[in-house]
Coordinates of C-alpha atoms and ligand atoms in Angstrom, one line a residue:
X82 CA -26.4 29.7 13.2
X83 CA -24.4 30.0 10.5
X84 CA -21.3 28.3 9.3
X85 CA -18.4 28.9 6.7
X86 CA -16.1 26.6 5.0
X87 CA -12.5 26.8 2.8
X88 CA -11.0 24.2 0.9
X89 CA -7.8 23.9 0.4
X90 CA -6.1 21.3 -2.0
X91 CA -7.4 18.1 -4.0
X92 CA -11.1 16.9 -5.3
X93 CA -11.0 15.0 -2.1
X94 CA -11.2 17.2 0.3
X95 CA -13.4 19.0 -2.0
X96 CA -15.6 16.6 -1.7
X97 CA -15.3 16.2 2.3
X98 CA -16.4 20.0 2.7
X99 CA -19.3 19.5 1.0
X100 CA -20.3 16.5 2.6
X101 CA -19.4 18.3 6.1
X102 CA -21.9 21.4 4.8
X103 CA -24.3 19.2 4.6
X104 CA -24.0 17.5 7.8
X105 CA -24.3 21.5 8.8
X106 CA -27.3 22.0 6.7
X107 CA -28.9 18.9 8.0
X108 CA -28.6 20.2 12.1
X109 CA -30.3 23.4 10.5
X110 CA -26.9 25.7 10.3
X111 CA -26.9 28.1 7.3
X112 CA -24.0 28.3 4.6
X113 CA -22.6 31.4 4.7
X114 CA -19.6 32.8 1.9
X115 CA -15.7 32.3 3.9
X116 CA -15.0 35.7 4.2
X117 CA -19.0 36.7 5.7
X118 CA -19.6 37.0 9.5
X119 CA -20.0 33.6 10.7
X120 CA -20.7 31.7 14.2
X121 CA -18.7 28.7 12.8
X122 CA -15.4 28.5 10.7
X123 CA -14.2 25.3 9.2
X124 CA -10.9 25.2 7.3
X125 CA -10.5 22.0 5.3
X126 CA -6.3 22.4 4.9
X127 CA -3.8 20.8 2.6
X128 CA -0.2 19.8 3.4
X129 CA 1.0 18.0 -0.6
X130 CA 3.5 21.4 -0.2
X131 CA 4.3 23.7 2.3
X132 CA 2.7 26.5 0.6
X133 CA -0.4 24.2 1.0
X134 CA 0.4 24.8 4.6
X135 CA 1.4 28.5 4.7
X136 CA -2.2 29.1 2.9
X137 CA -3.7 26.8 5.8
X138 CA -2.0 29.1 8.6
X139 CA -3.3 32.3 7.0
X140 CA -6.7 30.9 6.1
X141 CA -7.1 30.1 10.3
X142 CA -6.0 33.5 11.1
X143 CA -8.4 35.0 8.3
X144 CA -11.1 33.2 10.2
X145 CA -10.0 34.3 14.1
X146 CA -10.0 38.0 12.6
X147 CA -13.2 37.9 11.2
X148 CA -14.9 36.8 14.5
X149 CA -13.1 36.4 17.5
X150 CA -16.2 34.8 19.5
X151 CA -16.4 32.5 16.7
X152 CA -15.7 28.5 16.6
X153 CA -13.1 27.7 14.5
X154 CA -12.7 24.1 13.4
X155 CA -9.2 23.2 11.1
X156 CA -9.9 19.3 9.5
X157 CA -7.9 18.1 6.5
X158 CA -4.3 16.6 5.9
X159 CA -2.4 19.7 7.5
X160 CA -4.1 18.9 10.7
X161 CA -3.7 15.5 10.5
X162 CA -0.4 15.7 10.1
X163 CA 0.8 18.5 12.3
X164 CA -1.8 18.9 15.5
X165 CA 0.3 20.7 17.6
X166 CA 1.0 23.4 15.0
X167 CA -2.2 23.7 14.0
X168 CA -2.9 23.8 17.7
X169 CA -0.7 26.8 18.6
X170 CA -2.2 29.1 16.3
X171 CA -4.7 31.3 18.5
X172 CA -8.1 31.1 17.9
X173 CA -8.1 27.3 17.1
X174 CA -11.1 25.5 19.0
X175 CA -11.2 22.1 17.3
X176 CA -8.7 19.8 15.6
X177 CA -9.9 16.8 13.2
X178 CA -7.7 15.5 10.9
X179 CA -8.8 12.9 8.3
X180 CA -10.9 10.6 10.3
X181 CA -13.9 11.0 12.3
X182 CA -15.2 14.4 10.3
X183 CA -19.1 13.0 10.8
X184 CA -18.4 14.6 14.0
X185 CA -18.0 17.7 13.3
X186 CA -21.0 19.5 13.6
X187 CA -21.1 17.5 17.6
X188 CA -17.7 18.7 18.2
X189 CA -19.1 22.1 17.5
X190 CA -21.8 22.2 19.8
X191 CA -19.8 20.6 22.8
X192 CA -17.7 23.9 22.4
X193 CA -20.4 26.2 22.3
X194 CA -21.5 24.6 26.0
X195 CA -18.0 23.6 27.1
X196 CA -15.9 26.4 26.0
X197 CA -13.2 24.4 25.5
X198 CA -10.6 23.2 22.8
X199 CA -11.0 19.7 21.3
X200 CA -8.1 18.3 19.7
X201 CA -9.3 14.4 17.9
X202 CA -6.3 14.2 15.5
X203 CA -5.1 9.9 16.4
X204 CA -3.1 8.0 14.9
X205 CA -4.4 7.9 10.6
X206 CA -2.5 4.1 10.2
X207 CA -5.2 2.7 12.7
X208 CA -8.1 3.6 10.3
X209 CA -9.8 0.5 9.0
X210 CA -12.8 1.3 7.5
X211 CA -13.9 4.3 4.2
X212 CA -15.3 7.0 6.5
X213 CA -18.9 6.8 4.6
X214 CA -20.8 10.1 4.7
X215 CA -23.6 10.7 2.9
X216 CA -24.2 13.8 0.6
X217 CA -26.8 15.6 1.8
X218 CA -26.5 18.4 -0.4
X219 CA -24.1 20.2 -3.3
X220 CA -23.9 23.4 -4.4
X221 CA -25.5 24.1 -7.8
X222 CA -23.2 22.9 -10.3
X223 CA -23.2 20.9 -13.6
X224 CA -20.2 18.5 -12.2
X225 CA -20.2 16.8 -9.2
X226 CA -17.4 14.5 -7.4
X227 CA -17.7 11.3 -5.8
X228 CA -15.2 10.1 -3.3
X229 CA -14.7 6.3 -3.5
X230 CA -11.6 6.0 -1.5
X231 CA -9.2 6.8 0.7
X232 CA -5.6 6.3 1.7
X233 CA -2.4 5.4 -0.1
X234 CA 0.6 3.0 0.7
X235 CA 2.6 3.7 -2.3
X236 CA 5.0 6.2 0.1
X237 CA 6.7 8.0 -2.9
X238 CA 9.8 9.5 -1.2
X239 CA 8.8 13.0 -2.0
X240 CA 4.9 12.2 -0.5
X241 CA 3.1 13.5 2.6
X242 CA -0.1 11.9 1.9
X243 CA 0.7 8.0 3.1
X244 CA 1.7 10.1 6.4
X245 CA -2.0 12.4 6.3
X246 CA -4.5 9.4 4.9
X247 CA -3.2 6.3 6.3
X248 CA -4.0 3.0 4.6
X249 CA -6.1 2.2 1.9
X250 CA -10.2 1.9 2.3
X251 CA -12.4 1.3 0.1
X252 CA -16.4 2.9 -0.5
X253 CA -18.5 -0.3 -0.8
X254 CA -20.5 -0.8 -4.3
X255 CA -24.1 -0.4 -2.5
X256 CA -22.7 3.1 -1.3
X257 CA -21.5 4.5 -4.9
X258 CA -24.6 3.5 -6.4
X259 CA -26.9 5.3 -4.1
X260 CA -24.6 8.4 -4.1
X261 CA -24.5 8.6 -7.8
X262 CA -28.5 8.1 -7.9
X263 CA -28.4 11.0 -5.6
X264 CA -26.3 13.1 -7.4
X265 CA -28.6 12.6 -10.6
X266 CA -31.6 13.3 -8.7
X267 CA -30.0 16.4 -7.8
X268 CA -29.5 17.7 -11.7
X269 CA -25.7 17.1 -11.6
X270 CA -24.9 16.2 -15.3
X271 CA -21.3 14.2 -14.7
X272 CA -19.8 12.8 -11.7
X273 CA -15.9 13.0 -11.1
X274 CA -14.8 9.5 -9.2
X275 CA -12.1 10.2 -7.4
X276 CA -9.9 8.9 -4.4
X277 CA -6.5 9.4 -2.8
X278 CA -5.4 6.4 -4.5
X279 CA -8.2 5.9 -7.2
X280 CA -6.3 2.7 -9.1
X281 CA -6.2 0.8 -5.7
X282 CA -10.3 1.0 -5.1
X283 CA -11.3 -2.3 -3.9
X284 CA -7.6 -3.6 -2.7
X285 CA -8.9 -3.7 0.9
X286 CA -12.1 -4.8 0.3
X287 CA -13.2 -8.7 0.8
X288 CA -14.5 -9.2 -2.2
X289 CA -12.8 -9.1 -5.4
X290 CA -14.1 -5.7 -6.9
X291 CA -12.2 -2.9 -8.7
X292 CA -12.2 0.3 -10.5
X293 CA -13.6 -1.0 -13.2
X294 CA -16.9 -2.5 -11.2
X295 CA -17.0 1.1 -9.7
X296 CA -17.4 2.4 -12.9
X297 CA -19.6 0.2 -14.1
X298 CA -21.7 0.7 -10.9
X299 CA -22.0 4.2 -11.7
X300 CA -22.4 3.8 -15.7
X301 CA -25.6 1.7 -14.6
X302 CA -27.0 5.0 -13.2
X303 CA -29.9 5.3 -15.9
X304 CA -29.9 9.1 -16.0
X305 CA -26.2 10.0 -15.9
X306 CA -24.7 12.3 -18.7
X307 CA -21.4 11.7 -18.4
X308 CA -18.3 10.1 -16.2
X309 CA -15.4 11.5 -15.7
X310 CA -12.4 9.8 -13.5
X311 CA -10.0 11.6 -11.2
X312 CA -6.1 11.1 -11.0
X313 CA -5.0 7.3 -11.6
X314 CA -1.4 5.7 -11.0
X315 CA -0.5 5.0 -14.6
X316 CA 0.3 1.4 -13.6
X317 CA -3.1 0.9 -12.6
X318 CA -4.8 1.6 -16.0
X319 CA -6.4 -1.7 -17.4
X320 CA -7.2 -2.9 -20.5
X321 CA -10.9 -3.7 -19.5
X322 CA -11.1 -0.2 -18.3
X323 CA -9.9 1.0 -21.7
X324 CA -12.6 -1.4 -23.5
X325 CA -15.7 -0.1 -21.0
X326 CA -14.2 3.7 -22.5
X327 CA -14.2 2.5 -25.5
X328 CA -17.8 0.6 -25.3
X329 CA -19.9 3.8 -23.8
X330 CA -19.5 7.5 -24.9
X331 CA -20.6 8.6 -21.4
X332 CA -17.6 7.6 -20.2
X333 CA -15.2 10.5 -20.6
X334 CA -11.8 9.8 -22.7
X335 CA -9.5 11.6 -20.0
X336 CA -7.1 10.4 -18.2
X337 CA -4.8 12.4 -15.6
X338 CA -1.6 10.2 -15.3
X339 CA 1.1 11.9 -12.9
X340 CA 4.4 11.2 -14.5
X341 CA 6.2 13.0 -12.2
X342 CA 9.7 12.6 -13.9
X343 CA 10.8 11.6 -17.6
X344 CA 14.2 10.4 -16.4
X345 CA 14.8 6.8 -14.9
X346 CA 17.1 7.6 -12.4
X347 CA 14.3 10.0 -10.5
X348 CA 12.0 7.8 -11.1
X349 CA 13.5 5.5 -9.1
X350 CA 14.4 8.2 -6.8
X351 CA 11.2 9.1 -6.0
X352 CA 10.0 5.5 -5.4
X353 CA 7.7 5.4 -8.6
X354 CA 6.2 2.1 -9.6
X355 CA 7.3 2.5 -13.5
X356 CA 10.1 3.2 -15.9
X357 CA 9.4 6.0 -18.9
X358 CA 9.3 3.0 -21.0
X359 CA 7.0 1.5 -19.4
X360 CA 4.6 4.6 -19.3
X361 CA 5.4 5.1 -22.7
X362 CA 3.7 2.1 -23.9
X363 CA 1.0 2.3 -21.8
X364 CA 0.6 5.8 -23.4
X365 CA 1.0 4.3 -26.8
X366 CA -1.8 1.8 -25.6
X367 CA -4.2 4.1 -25.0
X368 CA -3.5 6.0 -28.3
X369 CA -3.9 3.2 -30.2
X370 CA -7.2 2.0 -28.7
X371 CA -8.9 6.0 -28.2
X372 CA -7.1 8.4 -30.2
X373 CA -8.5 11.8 -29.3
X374 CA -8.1 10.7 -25.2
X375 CA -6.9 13.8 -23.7
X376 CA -4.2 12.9 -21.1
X377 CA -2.7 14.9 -18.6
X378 CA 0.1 14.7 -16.2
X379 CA 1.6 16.2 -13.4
X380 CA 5.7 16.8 -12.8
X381 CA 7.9 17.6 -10.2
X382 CA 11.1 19.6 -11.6
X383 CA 13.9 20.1 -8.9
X384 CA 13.9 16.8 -6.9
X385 CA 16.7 16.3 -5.3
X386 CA 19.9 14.9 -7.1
X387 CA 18.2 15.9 -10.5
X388 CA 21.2 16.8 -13.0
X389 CA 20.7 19.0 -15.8
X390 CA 21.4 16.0 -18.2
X391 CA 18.2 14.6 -15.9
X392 CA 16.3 17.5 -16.4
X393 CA 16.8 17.6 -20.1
X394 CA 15.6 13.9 -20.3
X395 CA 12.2 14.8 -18.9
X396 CA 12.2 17.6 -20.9
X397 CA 12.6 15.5 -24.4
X398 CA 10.3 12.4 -22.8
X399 CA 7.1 15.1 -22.5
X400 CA 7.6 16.3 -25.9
X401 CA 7.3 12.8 -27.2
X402 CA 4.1 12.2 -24.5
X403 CA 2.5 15.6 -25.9
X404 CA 0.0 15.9 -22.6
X405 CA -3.0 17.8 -23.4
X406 CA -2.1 19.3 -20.3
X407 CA 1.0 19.7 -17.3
X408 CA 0.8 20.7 -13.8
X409 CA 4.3 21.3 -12.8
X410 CA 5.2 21.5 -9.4
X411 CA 9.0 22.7 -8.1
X412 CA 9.9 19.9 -5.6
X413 CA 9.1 21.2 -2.0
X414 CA 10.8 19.2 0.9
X415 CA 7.8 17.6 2.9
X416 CA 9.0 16.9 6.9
X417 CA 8.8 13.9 7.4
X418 CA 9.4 12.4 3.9
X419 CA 12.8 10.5 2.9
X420 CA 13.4 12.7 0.2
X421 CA 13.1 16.0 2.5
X422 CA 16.8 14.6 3.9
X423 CA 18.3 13.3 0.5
X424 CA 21.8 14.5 -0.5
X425 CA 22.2 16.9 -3.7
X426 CA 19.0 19.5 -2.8
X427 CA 18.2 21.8 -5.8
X428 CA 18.7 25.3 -5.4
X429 CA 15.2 27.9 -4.8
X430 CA 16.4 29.3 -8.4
X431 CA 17.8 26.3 -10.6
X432 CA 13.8 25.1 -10.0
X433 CA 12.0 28.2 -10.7
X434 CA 14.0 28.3 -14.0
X435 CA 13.2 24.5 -14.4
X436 CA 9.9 25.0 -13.8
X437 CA 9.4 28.2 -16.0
X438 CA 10.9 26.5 -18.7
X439 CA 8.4 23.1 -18.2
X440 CA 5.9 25.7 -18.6
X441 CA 6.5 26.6 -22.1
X442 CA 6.6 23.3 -22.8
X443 CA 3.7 22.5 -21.2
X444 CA 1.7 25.4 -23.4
X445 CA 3.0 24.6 -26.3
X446 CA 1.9 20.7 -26.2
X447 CA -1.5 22.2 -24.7
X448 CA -1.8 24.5 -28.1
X449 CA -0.8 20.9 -30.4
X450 CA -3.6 19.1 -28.9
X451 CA -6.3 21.7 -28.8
X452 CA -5.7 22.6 -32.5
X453 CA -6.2 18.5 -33.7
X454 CA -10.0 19.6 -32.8
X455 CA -10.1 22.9 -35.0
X456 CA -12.9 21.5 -37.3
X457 CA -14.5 19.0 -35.8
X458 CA -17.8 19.4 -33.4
X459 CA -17.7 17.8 -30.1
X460 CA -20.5 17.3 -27.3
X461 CA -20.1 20.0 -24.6
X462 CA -21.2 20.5 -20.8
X463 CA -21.6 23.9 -20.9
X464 CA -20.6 25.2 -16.7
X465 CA -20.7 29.0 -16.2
X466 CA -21.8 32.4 -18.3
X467 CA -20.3 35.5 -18.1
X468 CA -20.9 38.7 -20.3
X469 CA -22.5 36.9 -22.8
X470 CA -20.1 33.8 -22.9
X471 CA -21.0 30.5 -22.1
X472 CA -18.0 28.1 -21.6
X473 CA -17.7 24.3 -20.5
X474 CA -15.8 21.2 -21.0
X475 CA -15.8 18.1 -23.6
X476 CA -14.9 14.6 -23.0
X477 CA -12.0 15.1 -23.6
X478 CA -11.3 18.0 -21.4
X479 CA -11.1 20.4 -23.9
X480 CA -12.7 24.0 -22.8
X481 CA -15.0 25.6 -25.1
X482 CA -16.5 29.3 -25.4
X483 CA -19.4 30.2 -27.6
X484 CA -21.7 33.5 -27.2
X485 CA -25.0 32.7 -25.3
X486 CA -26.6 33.0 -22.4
X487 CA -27.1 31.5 -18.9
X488 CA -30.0 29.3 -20.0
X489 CA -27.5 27.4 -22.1
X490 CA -25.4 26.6 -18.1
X491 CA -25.6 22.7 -17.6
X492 CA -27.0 21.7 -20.8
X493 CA -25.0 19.7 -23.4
X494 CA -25.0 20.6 -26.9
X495 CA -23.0 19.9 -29.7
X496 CA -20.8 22.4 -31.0
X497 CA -18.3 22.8 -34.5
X498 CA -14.9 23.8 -32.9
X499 CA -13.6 26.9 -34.9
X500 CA -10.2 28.4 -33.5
X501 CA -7.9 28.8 -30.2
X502 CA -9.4 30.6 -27.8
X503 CA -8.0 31.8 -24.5
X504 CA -7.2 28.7 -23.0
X505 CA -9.2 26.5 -25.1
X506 CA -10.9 26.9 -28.3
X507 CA -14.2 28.9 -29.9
X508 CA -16.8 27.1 -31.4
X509 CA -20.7 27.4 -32.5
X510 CA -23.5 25.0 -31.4
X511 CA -25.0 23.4 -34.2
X512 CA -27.7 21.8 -32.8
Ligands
SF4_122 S1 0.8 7.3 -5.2 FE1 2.6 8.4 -4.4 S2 2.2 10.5 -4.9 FE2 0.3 9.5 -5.0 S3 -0.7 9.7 -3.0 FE3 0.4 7.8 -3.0 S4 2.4 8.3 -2.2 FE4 1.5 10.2 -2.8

């Protein structure tokens, strides 16, 4: 039999497909590409915008065309959060939503016999316990992500995700350890931790761990290259997890710190835990303590009630922040959310122009960063080749091309950094 998966949206549901291949893998199914004749479709959706859930809708569709006899499983926030839509699209045998995916390869085979559609989607605020399923296999790559928790009760007003993952749960210790052992065993060269909530690890848990024993959990891994984390609330960056960067070079100095708004009034707005002066000195902090940490951020332009005096305040707080790197995101209205039914909504074409303009920005303080390395050499994961170009990341996020061959793909080298290059820099290995 053979099975077929899409992803749709974050590293964590990234990392749920994979683990639900290889629950596939492990009943004897074969992995087949998305758009290849399969006997089983499983689309892992998204719902953080509603494009996220227009792509979901045509990725089901996609799958019912390309075999009608097929079964066609839809897991993931989108279901979670709207069943009976996902349920009225034809073609749609099974429904899982966040919870409960261990089933999946069981649900499949009571449809094959039963012929009938199974809908499992309950209610995501009753979930007590980290769903904890093994990786049985990955697909070859030099980086791969581990999933240490789940949920989020921070409700930001503009947020679906409270609504799709429920409350916070936490991956025991015992767990992480033996999945990054795995992952090691398995060749990968850096492991991505990552979670819907990554600063709150270990809230719900009885006893008193945190992100920073995760980490160390995983640092202990004798064979790991490097560690890398995922998206953190600013607010939950400690200083002991700035000293354990600072204390071993494996550990990766990136951080990805969604800012969301550089203007205290949609801060507030938005139900975020932090005022730009407050982010600014953590900023400052980290600067101070690793000065080449690459940090990036992500912002939503066009929230509701934002002013163009408001705008033009997060415009001049990210040009004193100079990210490496922006992800800008044009508010979307999420049903179901309070600020889907605040006052003052910004026009379709006030925040294409906001964002547009964010953009520029956003490349320019890219270019600043990645120049400050012009010069220097820097250790490199080298990923993928293609005609005679290898290309892979630093530390520090920065991506680097050189001219080689495959043979150099998921090996680390060290390489002199010689000018801007696509979107990242050139450099030679030199050793
Ligand atoms: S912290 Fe806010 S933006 Fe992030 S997942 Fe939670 S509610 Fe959403």
């Amino acid at each position: 039999m053979r099975a077929a998966f899409t992803t749709l949206g974050c590293k964590v549901n990234q990392y749920e497909t994979e683990t639900m291949e290889g629950l596939f893998k492990e009943r004897g199914y074969s992995i087949v590409a998305f758009d290849e004749y399969a006997d089983v479709y499983i689309i892992n959706t998204c719902s953080v915008t509603h494009l996220g859930e227009k792509k979901s809708r045509q990725l089901i569709r996609r799958a019912v065309r390309l075999n009608a006899q097929a079964v066609v499983a839809v897991t993931g926030c989108y279901a979670q959060v709207s069943p009976e839509e996902v349920a009225g699209i034809e073609g749609v045998d099974i429904i899982v939503g966040t919870k409960e995916r261990h089933r999946i390869v069981d649900l499949v085979e009571e449809v094959l016999k039963e012929h009938k559609p199974i809908n499992i989607v309950s209610n995501i605020m009753d979930a007590k316990e980290f769903e904890d399923i093994p990786l049985f296999s990955a697909p070859g790559r030099t980086r791969a992500f581990l999933k240490i928790q789940e949920g989020c009760t921070n409700f930001c007003t503009y947020c679906i995700i409270p609504y799709a993952r429920g409350p916070l749960r936490s991956r025991g210790l015992a767990s992480i350890a033996e999945e990054a052992h795995k992952l090691v065993e398995l060749g990968f060269k850096e492991i991505v931790l990552t979670g819907i909530h990554l600063g709150a690890y270990g809230r719900d848990l009885n006893e008193q761990v945190n992100l920073v024993d995760a980490v160390k959990t995983v640092l202990a891994e004798p064979g790991l290259v490097r560690l890398r984390l995922g998206s953190l609330e600013s607010i939950e960056l400690s200083p002991k997890l700035l000293a354990v960067m600072q204390q071993d070079e494996r550990f990766c100095q990136f951080f990805h710190l969604p800012l969301q708004a550089g203007d205290n009034q949609v801060l507030e707005a938005m139900n975020r835990q932090y005022t730009t002066a407050e982010y600014q000195d953590l900023i400052e902090s980290i600067r101070t303590k690793l000065p080449d940490a690459a940090i990036s951020t992500d912002l939503i332009v066009g929230f509701p009630g934002e002013t163009e005096a408001m705008f033009q305040n997060t415009v001049e707080f990210v040009q004193t922040m100079n990210f490496a790197k922006m992800h800008i995101f044009p508010f979307s209205p999420r049903q179901g959310t309070p600020a889907a039914e605040f006052a003052n909504q910004i026009s379709e074409e006030t925040k294409k122009q906001r964002a547009h303009y964010m953009q520029v920005v956003a490349e320019q303080n890219a270019q600043e960063y990645q120049t400050r390395f012009i010069g220097k050499n820097m250790q490199v994961l080298f990923e993928t080749e293609q005609n005679g170009i290898v290309d892979g990341l630093t530390g520090n996020y920065l991506r680097i091309y050189t001219a080689g061959s495959d043979y150099l793909t998921g090996t680390v080298h060290r390489v002199l950094l010689e000018k801007l290059y696509r979107d990242g820099l050139w450099g030679k290995i030199i050793d």
